[in-house]
Amino acid sequence: MTAFRIEIRGIVQGVGFRPYVHKMVEKYGFSGWIRNTSYGAQLELAGSRRALLHFLDDLKKSPPPLALIEGVEYTAVEAREYSGFRIIESERSGHMETLVSPDVGICADCARELLDPADRRYKYPFINCTNCGPRFTIIKSVPYDRASTSMAAFPMCGDCAAEFADIRDRRYHAQPNCCPECGPECFFLDGHGRPVPGDAIELARRALKAGEIVCVKGLGGMHLACLPEPETVRELRARKRRDEKPFAVMCRSVDCARDICRVSADEAAALEGHRKPIVLLEKLGASAMTHLSENACVGVMLPYTPLHILLMGTDIDCLVMTSANISETPIISSNAEALAELAGVADGFLLHDREIVTKCDDSLIRIYNGRDYPLRRSRGYVPYPVSVPVEHMLLACGAEQKASFCLSKRSHAFPSQHMGDLKNAQTLDNWERQIEHFSALYDIAPAAIACDMHPDYLSTAYAEERAERDAVTLLRVQHHHAHMAACMADNGLEGDCLGLIWDGTGYGSDGRIWGAEVLAGGYKAFRRVGTMRPVALAGGDAAIDGIWRVGLALLRDSGLDTNRFAGENGYETVLKMLQTGTNCPESSGMGRLFDGVAAILGIRRKAGYEGQGAVLLEAAARAGEGGAYPYELCGGEVLTLDWRPTVRALTSELDGGVEVPVIAARFMNTLIRAAAEQLSRLAAETGLGRVVLSGGVFQNMYIMDRLPERLRAQGLEVYTHSRVSANDEGISLGQLMILEANYVLGGAAENS
Ligand code: ZN
Ligand code: ZN
Ligand code: FE
């Protein structure tokens, strides 16, 4: 008989860890105790040494579903007299360092009780337990207990309180525990905001089935829901002023998802897992459901709250579910705001009386090589940290269009949820408030701040002001260096490597617009060793929407006839601008090359949203098509990809009658070959054999399915994202790593 004192670090609080351990310990027949500490949990167990070691192994191998064990240490201590196994009072040190849990999709046990007529929570839309339910979106402050959440308004009834106090109960210490007697309630209002008497969920179902658009209050905000019928969806687009962006759907089950999409085993697991993100799935046919999504893919999620399960019932297989907001404003989260902002948009409102404290959109991921490939990291993921070797308390302010921020403390980086475009005043306001909220939750007072080098980003302006106010140093980080560092941190890389960063737009160290860069270096510093021939953007921002302007510039620069754009409004002016170079900033952004080629191919001449050219080119490309076009790599200090031979060849094929899907594929094949040659030459030159891939263009799966393989075939080690997004949302993490690397006491070195 011996005893172990065991220290467990990680996410082990608020996730049902102690009851879980209690059950395991009973199985082994140990005696002892467990308690929460400021860094995790502490146990003392008495048993045979062999059995104790076996137990530790067991716990590490199969922790409770929501826990994340970062470290287990044990020392042998003298066995004492224990009275069985007990959960004892938490050790309260100076400051508690509990990690706040993300919201968790409804668990199987709760889903079963929800539909069990004998259960006291039968059809109760707020059923939850220690393993599931709202967390991040209802928490106002820490320590996390009911009083500091929006559940404070609902005192527990006797039955709920008994469950809460019973160590053997699934609801032991489940802070949002509630029931029809004591918890929140749903209600239904008509399009004018007038309450309609009756079963709220039944009323909403009836409205949906009649083809109406219903606002549904979820975990982190409101959705607009409707049936996926083309006419209804067209009406929704018109009312929401969202012409073309794809809509996600909620399917009743994985089987229902299979009616419209291909679903692999990994994708099914992601759909059904507790995070419940939107997973991008390949449509059964490219031309299927184009009213939902013009891409080859559509975003699918499963019901993640009890309310969603009841809403779909047994007869609604699929609902369009889109964040309720108008244009670019943040997701609507309060009842009053919904009724005011969505008047004339929603035909009815399914609301409830539990306040949403923090706005949090649905997460959006793909499954890539069996792992998450995040496109939008939000509900279900945030505010969990990413483990990084960072010591200081830091703040990184991210970019602007796909805004985020990242705070750090003691080897943890906390990337924020998806925020949208800061150019929208309400989004900026929400972003600033979330920085305060995260800082308070995790007790972080940043000792230094990082921002993008772009002088006009609103995140830069905030960082400048705040650095001055708090008298802390500010580091301006080059946009693509931040992308590179984000992917390095995502993969836990140290030292130097190459970064292939294909992006839309980013401010370069030389004041020009960059975006198809090969960087060599690490967190501390970088060198630009590769790029692409820049593209002229006639009219600057006007060329982001009017992508025919880019197409025209490509043709002209390649010495080709520009006549195919002669019908465009402003053709002559744009031509003159290009000739004289007036108001034609140059961009080496890969996204712009995609836009221009999409315009030349006639896929699109104007983009409805940023990056649409690239999305449609990917959707158009015929898989399995071989062949590529010529390109040139021009040496010198920076190895530069010249796309003019490519543009000449693809234009000549287009005029020769080759189909667009073939050309689209060959164009991307060309980029893949060019990148492979560029990187192997640079790897040989620099002696760096590791490559990280980041930037918005790496949301393109045609390229993701082919480029890494090709690079590996040439002996390179390739790293891609799996914890943060490859697009601008991910760069706050990169900025943070660069800030830490350049951090010196009392000041941070300037970085170029
Ligand atoms: Zn549950
Ligand atoms: Zn109750
Ligand atoms: Fe970027």
Coordinates of C-alpha atoms in Angstrom, one line a residue, residues 186-194 196 199-218 221-228 232-233 235-237 239-240 247-248 250 307-308 310-312 316 319-325 332 338-339 342-352:
C186 CA -39.1 30.5 -24.9
F187 CA -41.7 32.7 -26.5
F188 CA -42.8 33.5 -30.0
L189 CA -43.6 36.9 -31.5
D190 CA -45.1 37.7 -34.9
G191 CA -43.3 39.9 -37.5
H192 CA -44.5 43.0 -35.7
G193 CA -43.1 41.9 -32.4
R194 CA -46.5 41.0 -30.9
V196 CA -48.4 35.0 -29.9
D199 CA -46.3 26.6 -27.6
A200 CA -43.5 28.9 -28.9
I201 CA -41.5 26.1 -30.6
E202 CA -44.7 24.7 -32.3
L203 CA -45.5 28.2 -33.5
A204 CA -42.0 28.7 -34.9
R205 CA -42.2 25.2 -36.6
R206 CA -45.5 26.1 -38.2
A207 CA -44.2 29.4 -39.5
L208 CA -41.1 27.7 -41.0
K209 CA -43.1 25.0 -42.6
A210 CA -45.3 27.6 -44.2
G211 CA -42.2 29.1 -45.9
E212 CA -41.7 32.0 -43.5
I213 CA -38.4 33.4 -42.2
V214 CA -38.0 33.1 -38.5
C215 CA -35.4 34.7 -36.2
V216 CA -34.2 32.1 -33.7
K217 CA -32.2 33.0 -30.6
G218 CA -29.3 30.6 -30.3
G221 CA -26.6 35.2 -31.2
M222 CA -29.6 35.1 -33.4
H223 CA -30.1 33.1 -36.6
L224 CA -32.4 33.7 -39.4
A225 CA -33.9 30.4 -40.3
C226 CA -36.0 29.2 -43.2
L227 CA -36.6 26.1 -45.4
P228 CA -34.0 25.6 -48.1
T232 CA -37.7 31.3 -49.7
V233 CA -34.0 31.6 -49.9
E235 CA -36.6 36.2 -50.3
L236 CA -34.2 35.8 -47.4
R237 CA -31.3 37.2 -49.5
R239 CA -34.4 41.0 -47.1
K240 CA -31.0 40.4 -45.6
F247 CA -25.7 30.3 -46.6
A248 CA -25.1 27.5 -44.1
M250 CA -28.6 22.9 -40.2
L307 CA -34.0 24.2 -28.8
H308 CA -32.6 23.4 -32.2
L310 CA -37.1 20.6 -30.8
L311 CA -37.3 23.1 -33.7
M312 CA -36.5 20.5 -36.3
I316 CA -37.8 19.2 -40.8
L319 CA -33.0 24.6 -42.4
V320 CA -31.1 27.5 -43.8
M321 CA -29.4 29.0 -40.7
T322 CA -27.6 32.3 -41.2
S323 CA -26.3 34.7 -38.6
A324 CA -28.9 37.4 -38.0
N325 CA -27.4 40.7 -38.9
I332 CA -27.5 40.4 -33.2
A338 CA -33.6 41.7 -32.9
L339 CA -37.1 43.1 -32.8
L342 CA -35.1 42.6 -38.0
A343 CA -38.5 44.2 -38.4
G344 CA -39.4 43.5 -42.0
V345 CA -36.8 40.8 -42.3
A346 CA -38.2 38.1 -40.0
D347 CA -41.8 37.0 -40.2
G348 CA -41.6 35.7 -36.6
F349 CA -39.3 35.6 -33.6
L350 CA -38.5 32.5 -31.5
L351 CA -36.8 34.2 -28.5
H352 CA -36.1 33.4 -24.8

